[in-house]
Amino acid sequence: MLELEARAEPSRLMSWASPLLAVALMLVGGLVVFAALGKDPVEGFRVFFLNPVKDLYALSELLLKATPLMLCAIGLAIGFRANVWNIGAEGQFMLGAVAATGVALYFGDSESALVLPAMVLAGAAGGAAWAAIPALLRTRFNANEILVSLMLVYVAQLFVSWLVFGPWKDPDGFNFPQTRMFAEAATLPIVIEGTRLHFGFAIALAALVAGYAFMNRSHAGFRMRVAGVAADAARYAGFSAARMIWLGLLLGGAAAGLAGMGEVAGPMGQLTDKVASGYGFAAIIVAFVGRLNALGILLASLLMALLYIGGEQAQQYLNLPNSISMVFQGMLLFFLLGADVFIHYRLRLRRRGA
C-alpha cells in the first residue's frame, strides 16, 4: 500500500515543481468545472485562458492587472521569509490609494511635475503607516499580526467609504461615491500608445529587482531569512526580532501602498469605494506560488492576472458569474497546498504486513 514517508531533507526539486504541478491540476480541474456547468470545456478553456493573450491590447491589460499583484506580493514575500505574517495588504493598498488621492486633490489642477512624485511618496507612506499599527501592537503587546492586519482591512474599507460618500465626494459626480477626476499631472503616463498600460508597470518591475537585491544580496535580507528558517539561531546571533517585524511589515505596507497609488493614478484616475479589487488577498497566493522569489512572483502575478481577466471573459462570453475566477484561484491554492506536502514527504509502496 502507499504511505507518506518523511524525507531526510526538503526536496529542492519539488519546491519548484510544486507550483507547476498545481497549475497543471488547476487547468484539468477547470475543464471539469466548465463541463459541470454545462459549457464546452474546450471553448471554456479558449475563452478563459487564450482570449486574455490574443493580441497586443489584451497582453497590455494582462500586464496592467499584474502590476498591483507584483507590488503587493514582493512586499509580502519579504515579511513572509522572516515569518512575519502580514495578511492586511488589502487595507494597506487602500490607505496608499487614499494618501495619493489626498495629494492629487490638494494640488487640484496644478501642472507641476512634482505632483506625481509626491503621490508616489504619499502612497508608500500611507501603506507603511497602516502596516505600522500591527507592527507596534505585535512588538509592544505581542498581539497577533495576522488578526490585527486582517481586521484593519475592514477599517480601511469603511474609511474609504466615508471619504467618497462624504468630504471627498465629487459634487458633479451625479451622487456616485467617487472623488473628482485627477488632473493630467496626477496620472501615470501611458507606456504603450493605444493601451491603458502605464508607468506603474515599470515601477513594479523595479520593485521586483529591489526586492530580489534586498532578500538575496543585503545583510538585512540575510538576517530575515535566518529568522524565518531558524528563529533560535537568529536569537543566538543577536538578530533583533522586533526589528524583523517592523521591517517586514513596513516594507510590505509600503509596497502595497505603492500599488494603491498606481491604481488611482492609473486606470481609475480617481478614488472610488471599489478601489480594492482583492489584490491584497490575491497577492498572498501569488507570493507562495512564486516561492517568495522575485522571478517566481513575476510569473505568478501574470498567472493570477490571467485568472482575473479570464473570469471577466467567461462572464462576457460564457454567461458565467465573474466569481468563476475565484473558483480558479481557490483551486490553485488548494492544489499548491497539496503538492507542497511532497516537499517534505514522499510516497512509498509498502507491502502489506511488511
Short mmCIF file of C-alpha atoms in Angstrom, two decimals:
data_model
loop_
_atom_site.label_atom_id
_atom_site.label_comp_id
_atom_site.label_asym_id
_atom_site.label_seq_id
_atom_site.Cartn_x
_atom_site.Cartn_y
_atom_site.Cartn_z
CA MET A 1 0.00 0.00 0.00
CA LEU A 2 1.02 3.64 -0.46
CA GLU A 3 2.10 5.69 2.51
CA LEU A 4 3.82 9.02 3.15
CA GLU A 5 7.40 8.85 4.31
CA ALA A 6 9.28 11.87 5.67
CA ARG A 7 12.25 12.97 3.58
CA ALA A 8 15.65 13.33 5.22
CA GLU A 9 15.68 16.93 3.97
CA PRO A 10 13.24 19.09 1.96
CA SER A 11 13.26 18.40 -1.77
CA ARG A 12 14.54 21.36 -3.79
CA LEU A 13 13.11 19.79 -6.95
CA MET A 14 9.60 19.56 -5.50
CA SER A 15 9.90 23.07 -4.10
CA TRP A 16 9.93 24.40 -7.66
CA ALA A 17 7.91 21.61 -9.29
CA SER A 18 5.05 22.04 -6.81
CA PRO A 19 3.68 25.30 -8.32
CA LEU A 20 3.90 23.83 -11.84
CA LEU A 21 2.02 20.73 -10.69
CA ALA A 22 -0.59 22.93 -9.00
CA VAL A 23 -1.10 24.95 -12.20
CA ALA A 24 -1.46 21.76 -14.28
CA LEU A 25 -4.03 20.34 -11.86
CA MET A 26 -5.90 23.66 -11.84
CA LEU A 27 -6.15 23.55 -15.65
CA VAL A 28 -7.51 19.99 -15.54
CA GLY A 29 -9.88 20.97 -12.75
CA GLY A 30 -11.02 23.94 -14.84
CA LEU A 31 -12.09 21.65 -17.67
CA VAL A 32 -14.12 19.63 -15.17
CA VAL A 33 -15.73 22.79 -13.79
CA PHE A 34 -16.74 24.00 -17.26
CA ALA A 35 -18.24 20.61 -18.07
CA ALA A 36 -20.11 20.55 -14.74
CA LEU A 37 -21.57 23.99 -15.54
CA GLY A 38 -22.86 22.73 -18.89
CA LYS A 39 -20.27 24.54 -21.01
CA ASP A 40 -17.99 23.11 -23.69
CA PRO A 41 -14.68 22.54 -21.85
CA VAL A 42 -12.59 23.36 -24.93
CA GLU A 43 -14.49 26.58 -25.57
CA GLY A 44 -14.29 27.45 -21.89
CA PHE A 45 -10.53 26.90 -21.94
CA ARG A 46 -10.18 29.11 -25.02
CA VAL A 47 -12.23 31.95 -23.57
CA PHE A 48 -10.72 31.79 -20.09
CA PHE A 49 -7.03 31.21 -20.87
CA LEU A 50 -6.42 32.22 -24.51
CA ASN A 51 -8.65 35.27 -25.02
CA PRO A 52 -6.69 37.35 -22.47
CA VAL A 53 -3.49 36.96 -24.55
CA LYS A 54 -4.86 37.09 -28.09
CA ASP A 55 -3.40 40.47 -29.17
CA LEU A 56 -1.28 43.41 -28.01
CA TYR A 57 -4.13 45.19 -26.25
CA ALA A 58 -5.11 42.01 -24.41
CA LEU A 59 -1.49 41.48 -23.34
CA SER A 60 -1.28 45.08 -22.12
CA GLU A 61 -4.39 44.53 -19.99
CA LEU A 62 -2.78 41.40 -18.57
CA LEU A 63 0.34 43.36 -17.58
CA LEU A 64 -1.84 46.15 -16.17
CA LYS A 65 -3.72 43.67 -13.97
CA ALA A 66 -0.47 42.01 -12.88
CA THR A 67 1.15 45.30 -11.79
CA PRO A 68 -0.52 45.69 -8.35
CA LEU A 69 -0.16 41.95 -7.73
CA MET A 70 3.61 42.17 -8.29
CA LEU A 71 3.96 45.12 -5.93
CA CYS A 72 1.86 43.63 -3.14
CA ALA A 73 3.39 40.16 -3.45
CA ILE A 74 7.05 41.22 -3.39
CA GLY A 75 6.39 43.27 -0.25
CA LEU A 76 4.60 40.38 1.43
CA ALA A 77 7.36 37.93 0.43
CA ILE A 78 9.96 39.93 2.36
CA GLY A 79 7.97 39.60 5.57
CA PHE A 80 6.90 36.00 4.94
CA ARG A 81 10.54 34.93 4.66
CA ALA A 82 11.01 36.08 8.26
CA ASN A 83 7.71 34.51 9.41
CA VAL A 84 6.10 37.95 9.68
CA TRP A 85 2.57 37.24 8.51
CA ASN A 86 1.13 40.39 7.01
CA ILE A 87 -2.38 39.43 5.85
CA GLY A 88 -3.59 43.03 5.58
CA ALA A 89 -2.04 44.15 2.29
CA GLU A 90 -5.57 44.89 1.05
CA GLY A 91 -6.01 47.56 3.71
CA GLN A 92 -2.52 48.95 3.11
CA PHE A 93 -3.35 49.09 -0.60
CA MET A 94 -6.42 51.20 0.19
CA LEU A 95 -4.57 53.56 2.53
CA GLY A 96 -1.88 54.08 -0.10
CA ALA A 97 -4.63 54.96 -2.56
CA VAL A 98 -6.18 57.36 -0.03
CA ALA A 99 -2.87 59.11 0.69
CA ALA A 100 -2.08 59.51 -3.02
CA THR A 101 -5.60 60.80 -3.66
CA GLY A 102 -5.19 63.36 -0.90
CA VAL A 103 -2.11 64.75 -2.66
CA ALA A 104 -3.86 64.79 -6.06
CA LEU A 105 -6.90 66.62 -4.67
CA TYR A 106 -4.74 69.09 -2.73
CA PHE A 107 -2.85 70.14 -5.88
CA GLY A 108 -6.06 70.18 -7.94
CA ASP A 109 -5.42 71.34 -11.50
CA SER A 110 -1.74 72.08 -10.89
CA GLU A 111 0.56 71.11 -13.75
CA SER A 112 3.64 70.83 -11.52
CA ALA A 113 5.98 67.95 -12.29
CA LEU A 114 6.28 67.37 -8.54
CA VAL A 115 2.69 66.17 -8.13
CA LEU A 116 3.29 62.59 -9.29
CA PRO A 117 6.48 62.03 -7.25
CA ALA A 118 4.66 63.41 -4.21
CA MET A 119 1.82 60.94 -4.83
CA VAL A 120 4.32 58.05 -5.06
CA LEU A 121 5.87 59.02 -1.73
CA ALA A 122 2.46 59.55 -0.14
CA GLY A 123 1.19 56.17 -1.37
CA ALA A 124 4.19 54.31 0.05
CA ALA A 125 3.97 56.28 3.32
CA GLY A 126 0.23 55.65 3.66
CA GLY A 127 0.60 51.89 3.23
CA ALA A 128 3.58 51.77 5.59
CA ALA A 129 1.75 53.82 8.24
CA TRP A 130 -1.20 51.40 8.14
CA ALA A 131 1.19 48.45 8.46
CA ALA A 132 2.90 50.15 11.41
CA ILE A 133 -0.22 49.57 13.54
CA PRO A 134 0.09 45.74 13.64
CA ALA A 135 3.90 46.13 13.93
CA LEU A 136 3.51 48.31 17.04
CA LEU A 137 0.88 46.06 18.60
CA ARG A 138 2.97 42.94 17.91
CA THR A 139 6.25 44.30 19.30
CA ARG A 140 4.73 46.22 22.23
CA PHE A 141 1.82 44.00 23.31
CA ASN A 142 2.56 40.70 21.49
CA ALA A 143 -0.71 40.98 19.55
CA ASN A 144 -1.05 38.55 16.65
CA GLU A 145 -0.18 40.45 13.45
CA ILE A 146 -2.33 38.10 11.35
CA LEU A 147 -5.53 39.09 13.15
CA VAL A 148 -4.65 42.77 13.57
CA SER A 149 -3.61 43.32 9.93
CA LEU A 150 -6.67 41.42 8.70
CA MET A 151 -9.13 43.37 10.87
CA LEU A 152 -7.58 46.65 9.73
CA VAL A 153 -8.65 45.79 6.17
CA TYR A 154 -12.29 46.34 7.15
CA VAL A 155 -11.43 49.57 8.96
CA ALA A 156 -9.71 50.77 5.78
CA GLN A 157 -12.77 49.86 3.69
CA LEU A 158 -15.04 51.87 5.96
CA PHE A 159 -12.60 54.80 5.92
CA VAL A 160 -12.56 54.86 2.11
CA SER A 161 -16.38 54.67 2.02
CA TRP A 162 -16.65 57.59 4.46
CA LEU A 163 -14.33 59.71 2.31
CA VAL A 164 -16.05 59.09 -1.04
CA PHE A 165 -19.55 59.37 0.42
CA GLY A 166 -18.56 62.41 2.48
CA PRO A 167 -15.83 65.05 2.35
CA TRP A 168 -14.16 63.92 -0.89
CA LYS A 169 -17.34 63.19 -2.84
CA ASP A 170 -17.40 64.75 -6.30
CA PRO A 171 -20.20 67.39 -6.29
CA ASP A 172 -20.52 66.95 -10.06
CA GLY A 173 -20.44 63.15 -9.93
CA PHE A 174 -24.22 62.53 -10.10
CA ASN A 175 -24.18 61.31 -6.48
CA PHE A 176 -21.79 58.43 -7.20
CA PRO A 177 -19.32 57.57 -4.39
CA GLN A 178 -16.20 58.90 -6.05
CA THR A 179 -13.80 61.82 -5.97
CA ARG A 180 -13.13 64.31 -8.72
CA MET A 181 -11.07 63.03 -11.64
CA PHE A 182 -7.37 63.71 -11.19
CA ALA A 183 -5.57 66.32 -13.27
CA GLU A 184 -3.25 65.05 -16.00
CA ALA A 185 -0.20 65.87 -13.88
CA ALA A 186 -1.52 63.46 -11.21
CA THR A 187 -1.87 60.45 -13.51
CA LEU A 188 0.79 57.96 -14.55
CA PRO A 189 1.96 58.24 -18.18
CA ILE A 190 0.98 55.54 -20.67
CA VAL A 191 3.90 53.38 -21.81
CA ILE A 192 2.26 51.75 -24.87
CA GLU A 193 0.19 54.06 -27.04
CA GLY A 194 -3.36 52.88 -27.60
CA THR A 195 -3.47 50.83 -24.40
CA ARG A 196 -4.03 51.54 -20.70
CA LEU A 197 -0.67 50.15 -19.58
CA HIS A 198 1.02 52.89 -17.54
CA PHE A 199 4.36 53.63 -15.90
CA GLY A 200 3.28 51.76 -12.78
CA PHE A 201 4.33 48.55 -14.56
CA ALA A 202 7.92 49.85 -14.71
CA ILE A 203 7.69 50.72 -11.01
CA ALA A 204 6.55 47.16 -10.27
CA LEU A 205 9.47 45.67 -12.23
CA ALA A 206 11.88 47.95 -10.37
CA ALA A 207 10.31 46.82 -7.08
CA LEU A 208 10.90 43.18 -8.04
CA VAL A 209 14.56 43.89 -8.75
CA ALA A 210 14.89 45.84 -5.49
CA GLY A 211 13.12 43.06 -3.60
CA TYR A 212 15.45 40.44 -5.06
CA ALA A 213 18.51 42.52 -4.14
CA PHE A 214 17.20 43.09 -0.62
CA MET A 215 16.32 39.46 0.05
CA ASN A 216 19.39 37.88 -1.54
CA ARG A 217 22.16 40.48 -1.56
CA SER A 218 21.76 42.52 1.64
CA HIS A 219 22.70 41.87 5.24
CA ALA A 220 19.21 42.83 6.43
CA GLY A 221 17.69 40.33 3.99
CA PHE A 222 20.07 37.65 5.24
CA ARG A 223 19.01 38.31 8.85
CA MET A 224 15.36 37.99 7.85
CA ARG A 225 15.99 34.71 6.05
CA VAL A 226 17.79 33.31 9.08
CA ALA A 227 14.95 34.44 11.35
CA GLY A 228 12.46 32.63 9.13
CA VAL A 229 14.43 29.39 8.81
CA ALA A 230 15.90 29.14 12.32
CA ALA A 231 14.45 31.55 14.86
CA ASP A 232 16.61 30.16 17.70
CA ALA A 233 19.78 30.65 15.65
CA ALA A 234 18.72 34.22 14.84
CA ARG A 235 18.22 34.99 18.54
CA TYR A 236 21.57 33.38 19.40
CA ALA A 237 23.26 35.54 16.75
CA GLY A 238 21.73 38.65 18.31
CA PHE A 239 19.31 39.47 15.49
CA SER A 240 16.51 41.67 16.82
CA ALA A 241 13.11 40.01 16.42
CA ALA A 242 11.36 43.36 16.85
CA ARG A 243 13.41 44.88 14.04
CA MET A 244 12.48 41.98 11.74
CA ILE A 245 8.79 42.52 12.48
CA TRP A 246 8.97 46.26 11.84
CA LEU A 247 10.99 45.81 8.66
CA GLY A 248 8.78 43.05 7.27
CA LEU A 249 5.53 44.90 7.92
CA LEU A 250 6.70 48.36 6.87
CA LEU A 251 8.21 47.16 3.59
CA GLY A 252 5.11 45.10 2.84
CA GLY A 253 2.86 48.06 3.65
CA ALA A 254 4.90 50.47 1.53
CA ALA A 255 4.79 48.13 -1.47
CA ALA A 256 1.02 47.67 -1.12
CA GLY A 257 0.60 51.43 -0.74
CA LEU A 258 2.52 51.95 -3.98
CA ALA A 259 0.15 49.51 -5.66
CA GLY A 260 -2.81 51.51 -4.36
CA MET A 261 -1.28 54.73 -5.66
CA GLY A 262 -0.81 53.11 -9.07
CA GLU A 263 -4.44 52.05 -9.16
CA VAL A 264 -5.90 55.52 -8.53
CA ALA A 265 -3.27 57.35 -10.61
CA GLY A 266 -3.53 54.82 -13.42
CA PRO A 267 -6.64 53.21 -14.91
CA MET A 268 -9.11 54.74 -12.43
CA GLY A 269 -7.91 58.34 -12.30
CA GLN A 270 -9.90 58.89 -9.11
CA LEU A 271 -10.75 57.23 -5.80
CA THR A 272 -13.97 55.22 -5.53
CA ASP A 273 -15.43 52.87 -2.95
CA LYS A 274 -14.48 49.99 -5.31
CA VAL A 275 -10.76 50.80 -5.32
CA ALA A 276 -9.91 47.49 -3.63
CA SER A 277 -10.36 44.56 -6.01
CA GLY A 278 -8.94 41.86 -3.78
CA TYR A 279 -5.37 42.44 -4.96
CA GLY A 280 -4.00 42.35 -1.42
CA PHE A 281 -5.51 38.94 -0.69
CA ALA A 282 -4.67 37.51 -4.12
CA ALA A 283 -1.08 38.64 -3.63
CA ILE A 284 -0.75 36.17 -0.76
CA ILE A 285 -1.39 33.33 -3.21
CA VAL A 286 0.97 34.97 -5.72
CA ALA A 287 3.77 35.17 -3.14
CA PHE A 288 3.52 31.48 -2.28
CA VAL A 289 3.02 30.25 -5.85
CA GLY A 290 6.13 32.30 -6.69
CA ARG A 291 8.04 30.60 -3.83
CA LEU A 292 8.72 34.02 -2.21
CA ASN A 293 11.15 34.65 -5.06
CA ALA A 294 11.16 37.76 -7.29
CA LEU A 295 11.20 35.87 -10.60
CA GLY A 296 8.59 33.41 -9.35
CA ILE A 297 6.39 36.31 -8.21
CA LEU A 298 6.64 37.90 -11.67
CA LEU A 299 5.38 34.70 -13.32
CA ALA A 300 2.76 34.02 -10.63
CA SER A 301 1.44 37.59 -10.98
CA LEU A 302 0.91 37.05 -14.69
CA LEU A 303 -0.92 33.80 -13.94
CA MET A 304 -3.16 35.44 -11.33
CA ALA A 305 -3.87 38.35 -13.68
CA LEU A 306 -4.86 35.78 -16.29
CA LEU A 307 -7.36 34.28 -13.84
CA TYR A 308 -8.85 37.71 -13.12
CA ILE A 309 -9.25 38.63 -16.79
CA GLY A 310 -10.35 35.10 -17.69
CA GLY A 311 -13.20 35.45 -15.20
CA GLU A 312 -14.30 38.65 -16.91
CA GLN A 313 -14.12 36.95 -20.31
CA ALA A 314 -16.13 33.98 -19.04
CA GLN A 315 -18.77 36.35 -17.71
CA GLN A 316 -19.00 38.13 -21.07
CA TYR A 317 -18.84 35.20 -23.49
CA LEU A 318 -19.99 32.17 -21.49
CA ASN A 319 -22.62 33.85 -19.30
CA LEU A 320 -20.86 32.64 -16.15
CA PRO A 321 -20.63 34.68 -12.94
CA ASN A 322 -17.47 36.75 -12.52
CA SER A 323 -16.79 34.78 -9.33
CA ILE A 324 -15.60 31.91 -11.55
CA SER A 325 -12.14 33.47 -11.30
CA MET A 326 -12.30 32.97 -7.51
CA VAL A 327 -13.01 29.29 -8.12
CA PHE A 328 -9.82 29.00 -10.15
CA GLN A 329 -7.85 30.93 -7.52
CA GLY A 330 -9.19 28.57 -4.87
CA MET A 331 -8.25 25.51 -6.92
CA LEU A 332 -4.76 26.89 -7.46
CA LEU A 333 -4.24 27.42 -3.74
CA PHE A 334 -5.76 24.04 -2.86
CA PHE A 335 -3.56 22.12 -5.31
CA LEU A 336 -0.50 24.12 -4.26
CA LEU A 337 -1.00 23.21 -0.61
CA GLY A 338 -1.48 19.57 -1.58
CA ALA A 339 1.59 19.50 -3.81
CA ASP A 340 3.70 21.20 -1.14
CA VAL A 341 3.25 18.13 1.07
CA PHE A 342 5.71 16.33 -1.22
CA ILE A 343 8.46 18.82 -0.45
CA HIS A 344 8.84 17.21 2.98
CA TYR A 345 7.31 13.79 2.27
CA ARG A 346 7.38 11.18 -0.48
CA LEU A 347 5.13 8.29 -1.42
CA ARG A 348 6.45 4.79 -0.81
CA LEU A 349 4.90 1.50 -1.78
CA ARG A 350 4.94 -0.77 1.25
CA ARG A 351 3.82 -4.37 1.15
CA ARG A 352 1.04 -5.38 3.49
CA GLY A 353 2.38 -6.96 6.65
CA ALA A 354 5.93 -5.78 5.98
#
